[in-house]
Coordinates of C-alpha atoms in Angstrom, one line a residue:
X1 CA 150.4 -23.2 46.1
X2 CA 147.3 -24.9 44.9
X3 CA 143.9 -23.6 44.7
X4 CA 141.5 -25.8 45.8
X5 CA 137.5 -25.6 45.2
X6 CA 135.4 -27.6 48.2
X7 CA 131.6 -27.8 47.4
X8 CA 130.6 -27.4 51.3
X9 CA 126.2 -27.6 51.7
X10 CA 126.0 -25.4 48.6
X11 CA 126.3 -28.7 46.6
X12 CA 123.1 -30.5 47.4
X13 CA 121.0 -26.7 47.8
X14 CA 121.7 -25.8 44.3
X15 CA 120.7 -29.0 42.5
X16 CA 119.8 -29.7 40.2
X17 CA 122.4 -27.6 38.8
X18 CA 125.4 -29.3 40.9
X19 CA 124.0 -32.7 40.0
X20 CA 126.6 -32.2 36.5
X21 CA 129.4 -30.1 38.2
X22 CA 131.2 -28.5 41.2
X23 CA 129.5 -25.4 43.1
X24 CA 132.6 -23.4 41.2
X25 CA 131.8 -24.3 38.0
X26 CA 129.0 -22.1 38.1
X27 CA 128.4 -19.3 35.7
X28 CA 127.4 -16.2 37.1
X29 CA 127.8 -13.0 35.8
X30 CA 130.4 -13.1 32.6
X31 CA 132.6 -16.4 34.0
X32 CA 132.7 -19.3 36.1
X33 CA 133.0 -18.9 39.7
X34 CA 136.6 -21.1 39.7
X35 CA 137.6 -18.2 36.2
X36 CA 136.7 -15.7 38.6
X37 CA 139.1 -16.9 41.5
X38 CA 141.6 -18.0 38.8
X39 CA 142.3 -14.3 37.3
X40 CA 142.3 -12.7 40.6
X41 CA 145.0 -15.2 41.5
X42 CA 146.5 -15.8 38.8
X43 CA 147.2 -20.3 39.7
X44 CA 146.1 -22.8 38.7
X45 CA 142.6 -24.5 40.2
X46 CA 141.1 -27.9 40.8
X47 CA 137.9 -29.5 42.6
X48 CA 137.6 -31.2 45.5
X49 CA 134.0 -32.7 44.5
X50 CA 131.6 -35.4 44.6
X51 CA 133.6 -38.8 44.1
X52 CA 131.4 -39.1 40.0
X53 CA 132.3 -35.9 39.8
X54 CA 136.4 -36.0 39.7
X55 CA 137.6 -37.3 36.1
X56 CA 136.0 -34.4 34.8
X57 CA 136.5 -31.9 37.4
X58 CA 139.9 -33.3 39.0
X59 CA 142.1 -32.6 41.7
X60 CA 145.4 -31.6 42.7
X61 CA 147.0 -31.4 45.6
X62 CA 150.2 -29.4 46.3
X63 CA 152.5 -28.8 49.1
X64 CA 150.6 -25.5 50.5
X65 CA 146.8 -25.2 49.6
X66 CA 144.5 -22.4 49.3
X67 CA 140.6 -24.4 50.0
X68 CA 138.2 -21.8 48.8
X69 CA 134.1 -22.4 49.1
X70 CA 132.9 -23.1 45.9
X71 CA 129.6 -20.8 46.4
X72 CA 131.8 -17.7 47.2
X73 CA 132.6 -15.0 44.5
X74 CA 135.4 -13.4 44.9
X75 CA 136.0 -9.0 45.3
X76 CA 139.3 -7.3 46.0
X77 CA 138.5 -7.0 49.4
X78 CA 138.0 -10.9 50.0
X79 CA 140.7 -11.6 48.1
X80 CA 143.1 -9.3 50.6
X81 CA 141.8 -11.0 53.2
X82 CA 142.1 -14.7 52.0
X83 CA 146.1 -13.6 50.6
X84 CA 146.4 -12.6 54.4
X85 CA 145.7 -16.5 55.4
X86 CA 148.6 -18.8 56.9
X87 CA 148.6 -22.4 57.1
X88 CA 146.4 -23.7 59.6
X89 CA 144.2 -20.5 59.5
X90 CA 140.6 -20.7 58.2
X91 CA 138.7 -17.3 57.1
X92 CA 135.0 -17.7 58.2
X93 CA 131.6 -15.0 58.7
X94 CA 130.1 -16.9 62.1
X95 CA 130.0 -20.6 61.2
X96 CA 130.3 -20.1 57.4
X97 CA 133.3 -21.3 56.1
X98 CA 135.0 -19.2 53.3
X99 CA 138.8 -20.4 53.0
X100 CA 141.8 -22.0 54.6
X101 CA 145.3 -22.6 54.2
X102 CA 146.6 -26.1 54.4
X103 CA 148.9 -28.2 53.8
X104 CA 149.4 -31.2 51.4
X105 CA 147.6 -34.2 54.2
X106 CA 145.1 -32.4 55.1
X107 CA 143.3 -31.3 52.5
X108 CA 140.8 -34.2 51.6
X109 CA 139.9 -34.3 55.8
X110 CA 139.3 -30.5 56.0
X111 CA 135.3 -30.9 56.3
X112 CA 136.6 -32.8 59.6
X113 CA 139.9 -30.9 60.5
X114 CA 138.6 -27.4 60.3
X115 CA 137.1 -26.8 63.6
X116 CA 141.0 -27.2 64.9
X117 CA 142.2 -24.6 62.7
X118 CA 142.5 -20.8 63.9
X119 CA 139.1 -19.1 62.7
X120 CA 139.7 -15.7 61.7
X121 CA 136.7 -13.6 61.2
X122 CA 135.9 -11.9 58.2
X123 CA 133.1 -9.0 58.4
X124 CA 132.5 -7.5 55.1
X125 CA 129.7 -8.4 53.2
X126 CA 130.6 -10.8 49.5
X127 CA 128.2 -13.0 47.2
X128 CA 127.5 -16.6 47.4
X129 CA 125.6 -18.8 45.9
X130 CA 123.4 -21.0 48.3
X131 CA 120.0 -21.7 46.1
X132 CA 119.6 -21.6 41.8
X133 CA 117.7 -18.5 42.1
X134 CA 121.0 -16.7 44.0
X135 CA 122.2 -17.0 40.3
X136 CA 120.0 -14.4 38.1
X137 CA 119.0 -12.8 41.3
X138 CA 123.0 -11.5 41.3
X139 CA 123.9 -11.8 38.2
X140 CA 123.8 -8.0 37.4
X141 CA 126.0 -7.4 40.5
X142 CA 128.6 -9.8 39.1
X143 CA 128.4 -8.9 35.6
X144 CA 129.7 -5.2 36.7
X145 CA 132.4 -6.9 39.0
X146 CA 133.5 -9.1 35.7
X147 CA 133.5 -6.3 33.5
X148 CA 135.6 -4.3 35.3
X149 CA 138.1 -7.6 35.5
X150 CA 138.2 -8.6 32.1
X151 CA 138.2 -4.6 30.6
X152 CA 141.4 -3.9 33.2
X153 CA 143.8 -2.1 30.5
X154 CA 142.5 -2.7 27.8
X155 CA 140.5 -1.0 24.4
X156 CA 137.5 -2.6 22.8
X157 CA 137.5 -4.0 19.5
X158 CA 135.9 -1.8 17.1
X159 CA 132.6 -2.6 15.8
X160 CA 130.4 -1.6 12.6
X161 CA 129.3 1.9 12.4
X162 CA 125.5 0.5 11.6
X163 CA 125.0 -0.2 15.1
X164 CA 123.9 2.0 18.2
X165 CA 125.6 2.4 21.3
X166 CA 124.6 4.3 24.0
X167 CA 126.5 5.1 26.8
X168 CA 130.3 4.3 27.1
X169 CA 130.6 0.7 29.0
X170 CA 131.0 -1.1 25.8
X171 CA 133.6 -3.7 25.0
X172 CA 133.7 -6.1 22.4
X173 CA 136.8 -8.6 21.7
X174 CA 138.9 -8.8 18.7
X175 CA 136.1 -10.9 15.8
X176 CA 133.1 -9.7 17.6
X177 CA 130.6 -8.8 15.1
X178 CA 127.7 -6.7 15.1
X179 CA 125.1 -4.7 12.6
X180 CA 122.4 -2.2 12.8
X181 CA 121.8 -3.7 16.8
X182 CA 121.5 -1.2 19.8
X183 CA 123.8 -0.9 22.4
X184 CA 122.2 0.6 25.6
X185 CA 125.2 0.3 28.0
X186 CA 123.7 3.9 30.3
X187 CA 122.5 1.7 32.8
X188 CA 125.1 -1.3 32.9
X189 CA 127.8 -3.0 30.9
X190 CA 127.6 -4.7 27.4
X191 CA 130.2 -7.4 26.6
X192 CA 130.8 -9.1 23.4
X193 CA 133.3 -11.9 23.6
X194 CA 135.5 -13.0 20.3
X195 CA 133.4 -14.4 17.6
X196 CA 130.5 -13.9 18.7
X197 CA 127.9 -12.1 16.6
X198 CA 124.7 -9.8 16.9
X199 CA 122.7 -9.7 14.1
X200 CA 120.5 -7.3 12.7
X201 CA 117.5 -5.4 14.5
X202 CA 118.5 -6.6 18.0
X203 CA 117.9 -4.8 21.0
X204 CA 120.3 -5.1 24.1
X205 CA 120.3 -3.3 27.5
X206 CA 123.3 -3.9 29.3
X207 CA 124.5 -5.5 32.1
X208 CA 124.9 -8.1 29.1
X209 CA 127.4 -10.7 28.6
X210 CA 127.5 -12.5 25.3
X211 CA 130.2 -15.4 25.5
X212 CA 132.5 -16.5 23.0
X213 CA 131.2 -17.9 19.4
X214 CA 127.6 -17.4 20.5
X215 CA 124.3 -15.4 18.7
X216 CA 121.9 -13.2 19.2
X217 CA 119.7 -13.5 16.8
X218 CA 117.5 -11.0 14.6
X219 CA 115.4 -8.7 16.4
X220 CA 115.6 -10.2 19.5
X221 CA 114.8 -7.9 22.9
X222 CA 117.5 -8.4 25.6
X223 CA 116.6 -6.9 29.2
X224 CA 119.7 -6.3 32.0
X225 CA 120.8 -9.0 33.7
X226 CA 121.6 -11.3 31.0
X227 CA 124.2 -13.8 30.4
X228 CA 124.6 -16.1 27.3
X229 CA 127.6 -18.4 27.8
X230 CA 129.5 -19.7 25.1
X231 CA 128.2 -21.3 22.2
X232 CA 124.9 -20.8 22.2
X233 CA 122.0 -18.9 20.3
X234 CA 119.4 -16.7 21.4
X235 CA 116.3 -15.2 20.3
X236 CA 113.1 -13.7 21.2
X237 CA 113.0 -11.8 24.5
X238 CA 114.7 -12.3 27.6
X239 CA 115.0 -10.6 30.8
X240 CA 117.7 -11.4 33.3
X241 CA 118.1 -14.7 32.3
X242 CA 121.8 -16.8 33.0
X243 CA 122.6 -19.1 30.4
X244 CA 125.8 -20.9 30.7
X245 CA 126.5 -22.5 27.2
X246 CA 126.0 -24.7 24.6
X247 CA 122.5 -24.2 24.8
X248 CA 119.8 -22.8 22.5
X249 CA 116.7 -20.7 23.0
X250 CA 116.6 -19.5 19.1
X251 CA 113.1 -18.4 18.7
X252 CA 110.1 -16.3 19.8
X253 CA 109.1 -16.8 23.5
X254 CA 109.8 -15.1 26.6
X255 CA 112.1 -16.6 29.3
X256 CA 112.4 -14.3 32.5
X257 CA 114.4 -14.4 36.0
X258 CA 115.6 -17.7 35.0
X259 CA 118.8 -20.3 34.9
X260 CA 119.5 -23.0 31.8
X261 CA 122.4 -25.3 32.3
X262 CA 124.7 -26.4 29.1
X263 CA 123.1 -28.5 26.2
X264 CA 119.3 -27.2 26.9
X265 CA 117.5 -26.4 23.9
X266 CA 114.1 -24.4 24.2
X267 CA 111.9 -24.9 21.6
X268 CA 109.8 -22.2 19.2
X269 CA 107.4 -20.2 21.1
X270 CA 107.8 -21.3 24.8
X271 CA 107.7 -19.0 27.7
X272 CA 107.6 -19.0 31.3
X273 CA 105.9 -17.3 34.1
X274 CA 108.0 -14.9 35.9
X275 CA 105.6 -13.0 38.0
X276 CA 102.3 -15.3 39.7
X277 CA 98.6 -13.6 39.3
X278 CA 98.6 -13.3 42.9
X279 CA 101.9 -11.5 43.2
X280 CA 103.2 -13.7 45.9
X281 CA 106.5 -14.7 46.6
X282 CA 107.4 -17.7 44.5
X283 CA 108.3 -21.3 45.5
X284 CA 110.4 -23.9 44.2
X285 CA 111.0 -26.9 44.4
X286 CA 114.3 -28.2 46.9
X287 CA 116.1 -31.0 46.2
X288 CA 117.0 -31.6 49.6
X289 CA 113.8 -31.4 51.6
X290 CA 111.9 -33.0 48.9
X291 CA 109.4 -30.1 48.9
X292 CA 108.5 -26.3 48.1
X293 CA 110.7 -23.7 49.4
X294 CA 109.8 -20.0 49.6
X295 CA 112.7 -18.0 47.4
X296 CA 110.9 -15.1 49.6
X297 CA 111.4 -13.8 45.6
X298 CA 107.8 -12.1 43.6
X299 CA 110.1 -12.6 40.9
X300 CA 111.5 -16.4 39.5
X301 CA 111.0 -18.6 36.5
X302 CA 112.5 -21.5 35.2
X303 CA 115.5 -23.3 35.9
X304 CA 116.8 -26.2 33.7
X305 CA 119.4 -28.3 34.4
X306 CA 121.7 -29.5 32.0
X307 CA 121.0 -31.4 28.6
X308 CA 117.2 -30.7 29.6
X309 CA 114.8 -29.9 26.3
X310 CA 111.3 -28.7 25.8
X311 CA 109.2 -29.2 22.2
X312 CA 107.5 -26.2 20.7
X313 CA 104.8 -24.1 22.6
X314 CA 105.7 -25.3 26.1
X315 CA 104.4 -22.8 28.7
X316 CA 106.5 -23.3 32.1
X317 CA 104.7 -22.1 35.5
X318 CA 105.8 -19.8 37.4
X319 CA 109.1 -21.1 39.7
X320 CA 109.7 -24.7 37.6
X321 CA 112.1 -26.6 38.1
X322 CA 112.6 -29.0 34.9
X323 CA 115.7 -31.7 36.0
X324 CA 118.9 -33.0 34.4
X325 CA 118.3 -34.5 30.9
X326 CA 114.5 -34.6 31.0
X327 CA 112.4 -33.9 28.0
X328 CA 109.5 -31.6 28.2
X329 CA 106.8 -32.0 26.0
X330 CA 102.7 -31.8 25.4
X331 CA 99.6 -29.9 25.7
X332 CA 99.3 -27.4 29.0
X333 CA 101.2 -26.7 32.0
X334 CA 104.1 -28.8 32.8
X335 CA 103.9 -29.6 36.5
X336 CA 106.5 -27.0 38.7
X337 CA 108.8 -29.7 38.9
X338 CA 109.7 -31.8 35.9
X339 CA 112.4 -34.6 37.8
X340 CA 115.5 -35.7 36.3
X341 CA 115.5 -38.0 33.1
X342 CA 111.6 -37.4 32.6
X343 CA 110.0 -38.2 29.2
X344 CA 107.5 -35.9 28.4
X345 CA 104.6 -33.1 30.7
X346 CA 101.2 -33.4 32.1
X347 CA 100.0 -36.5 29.5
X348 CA 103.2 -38.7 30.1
X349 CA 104.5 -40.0 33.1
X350 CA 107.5 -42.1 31.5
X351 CA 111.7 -42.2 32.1
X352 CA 114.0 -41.3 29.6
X353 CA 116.1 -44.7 29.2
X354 CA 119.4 -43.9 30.1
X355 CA 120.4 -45.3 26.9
X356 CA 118.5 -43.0 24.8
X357 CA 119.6 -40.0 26.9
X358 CA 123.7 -41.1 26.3
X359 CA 122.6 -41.3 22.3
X360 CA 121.2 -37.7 22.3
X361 CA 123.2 -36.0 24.2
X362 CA 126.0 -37.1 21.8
X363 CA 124.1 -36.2 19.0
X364 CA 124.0 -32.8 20.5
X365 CA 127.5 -32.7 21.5
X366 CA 128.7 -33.5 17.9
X367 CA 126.6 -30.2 16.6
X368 CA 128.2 -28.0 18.7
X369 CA 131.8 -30.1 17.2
X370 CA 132.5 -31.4 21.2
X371 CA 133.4 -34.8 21.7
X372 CA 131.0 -36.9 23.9
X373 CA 133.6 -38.6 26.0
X374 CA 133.6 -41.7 28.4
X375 CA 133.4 -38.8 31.6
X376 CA 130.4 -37.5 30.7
X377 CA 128.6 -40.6 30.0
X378 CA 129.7 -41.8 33.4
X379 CA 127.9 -38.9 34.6
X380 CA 125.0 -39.0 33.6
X381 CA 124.6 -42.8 34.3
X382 CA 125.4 -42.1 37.8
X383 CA 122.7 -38.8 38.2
X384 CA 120.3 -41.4 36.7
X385 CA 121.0 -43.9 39.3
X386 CA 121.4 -41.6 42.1
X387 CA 118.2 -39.5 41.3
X388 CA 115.7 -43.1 40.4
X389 CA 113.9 -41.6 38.1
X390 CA 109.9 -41.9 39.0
X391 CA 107.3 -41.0 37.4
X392 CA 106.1 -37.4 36.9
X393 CA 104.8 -36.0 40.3
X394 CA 102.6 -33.0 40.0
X395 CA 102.7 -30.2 42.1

């Protein structure tokens, strides 16, 4: 049986973050959304995505077909309930669509077919993912879930005796390293995946998840919450914060409640607002209505989408949205929503040439030792096309 990932709405609420990859590539907690599904499952998965999307993110279409939603996390008691499925059946809570069962000709026409198929109601309450801030604002709840997956019979590496650990939900795979750091794990989960390292003077309060061949630099002050995906390096202070790899935030500065794609560097000294002077809720910026939306949240800072960069000493609003490879830069605020492929903050209002964006990002992709294929080009020259780049708009 194949397992099959559909984006559904999810896809155009989350960009910019979807503008790269499928709703189930997220990372949310300590994997992916499509890992998470995959281990429960144990088969193989594939996408059914937006059209750019597929050479990347392919798919594959079997006899028998399990179509999950993309935005949906999976628990043990979803997952009894979606196992319980039969072709022609689709699981749903009211008119939301969770999974279906079908077979090999009717998998690309679902979005079409589905209101023939036998609904079959599911009641309990599970996470999805409908707008960027749904990502930090569970990530806690789904780092404790992931935990619990990826610790299942088995005994953590062991660690220097320098460090401090408090608290016994500590794991750490085989070439994690680690000296004179604390460990707080009393009020969640700290995870340390294979050769990844925590240098000296660092403070870490769990729910943490620090992904494979990644740093956490010296002395740095990391709240609950937090994700660092793979290869990436950290620093400074930062408080439930998902970032899902390849990306760098190295130095002093604060970043708070927020998202960073892959390939995002932040540069020495930024910070962003988590919390406005007024204590309202936050807005941001939404893709598909073109305007402010209330995240109802008091709490919400930055998200970046991928291959996005700010220079030294940027200071990001409260609730900013900064778009796919743009590149952040200047004296003062940034405006709360920095569009896709922009060059530059409140002095500069020009694009990022699509040509100079393919040459970075492969200059950053060879640092990291990743080759910066024909796919990912093709990517990012259609998100430039689609998304027009304009000038920046202020708000």
């Amino acid at each position: 049986m194949g397992i099959v990932f559909f984006d559904g709405a999810a896809h155009q609420t989350l960009l910019p973050l979807t503008f790269t990859r499928p709703v189930a590539d997220l990372r949310i907690g300590m994997l992916t959304i499509a890992q998470k599904w995959q281990r429960y499952l144990n088969q193989p998965v594939s996408f059914l995505t937006q059209e750019y999307l597929q050479t990347k993110f392919p798919l594959e279409i079997n006899d028998q077909n399990l179509l999950i939603n993309g935005c949906v996390c999976p628990d043990e008691t979803l997952l009894e309930a979606v196992n319980k499925l039969q072709e022609g059946e689709v699981l749903k809570q009211q008119e939301f669509i969770i999974a279906a069962k079908v077979k090999a000709g009717d998998v690309k026409n679902f979005q079409t077919l589905h209101a023939s198929f036998t609904g079959i109601n599911y009641a309990s309450a599970f996470v999805k993912i409908t707008y960027p801030e749904d990502i930090f604002s569970k990530n806690d709840q789904e780092l404790r879930k992931d935990f619990a997956l990826l610790t299942k019979g088995k005994t953590s590496a062991k660690i220097s005796q320098t460090n401090t650990i408090l608290g016994d939900q500590f794991f750490a795979e085989e070439g994690a390293a680690a000296e004179c750091a604390t460990f707080n794990t009393r009020l969640g989960p700290v995870y340390l995946s294979k050769n990844s390292e925590v240098f000296e003077g660092a403070n870490i309060r769990g729910s943490f998840f620090l992904g494979e061949c990644s740093q956490v630099k010296m002395g740095a002050k990391i709240y609950s919450g937090t994700t660092i995906g793979p290869h990436s390096t950290v620093g400074g202070e930062i408080k439930n914060s998902v970032i899902w790899g390849y990306s760098s935030k190295g130095h002093e500065g604060y970043l708070g409640n927020s998202v960073l794609g892959e390939w995002c560097n932040i540069g020495a000294d930024s910070n962003n607002s988590n919390l406005k002077n007024t204590y309202a809720e936050v807005k941001l910026w939404d893709y598909p209505t073109q305007k402010l939306r209330n995240t109802n949240l008091q709490f919400c800072g930055l998200i970046m989408a991928d291959h996005a960069k700010c220079g030294i000493n940027t200071m990001f609003n409260t609730g900013t949205v900064v778009g796919v490879s743009a590149n952040v830069f200047g004296a003062g605020y940034p405006p709360k929503f920095i569009p896709d492929f922009s060059w530059g903050g409140i002095q500069y209002t020009e694009i990022y040439a699509i040509k100079k964006a393919l040459e970075t990002a492969k200059l950053v992709f060879e640092r990291k030792n990743r080759s910066f294929g024909e796919a990912e080009a093709e990517i990012l020259k259609h998100i430039f096309e689609l998304t027009n780049p304009t000038p920046l708009k202020l708000i």
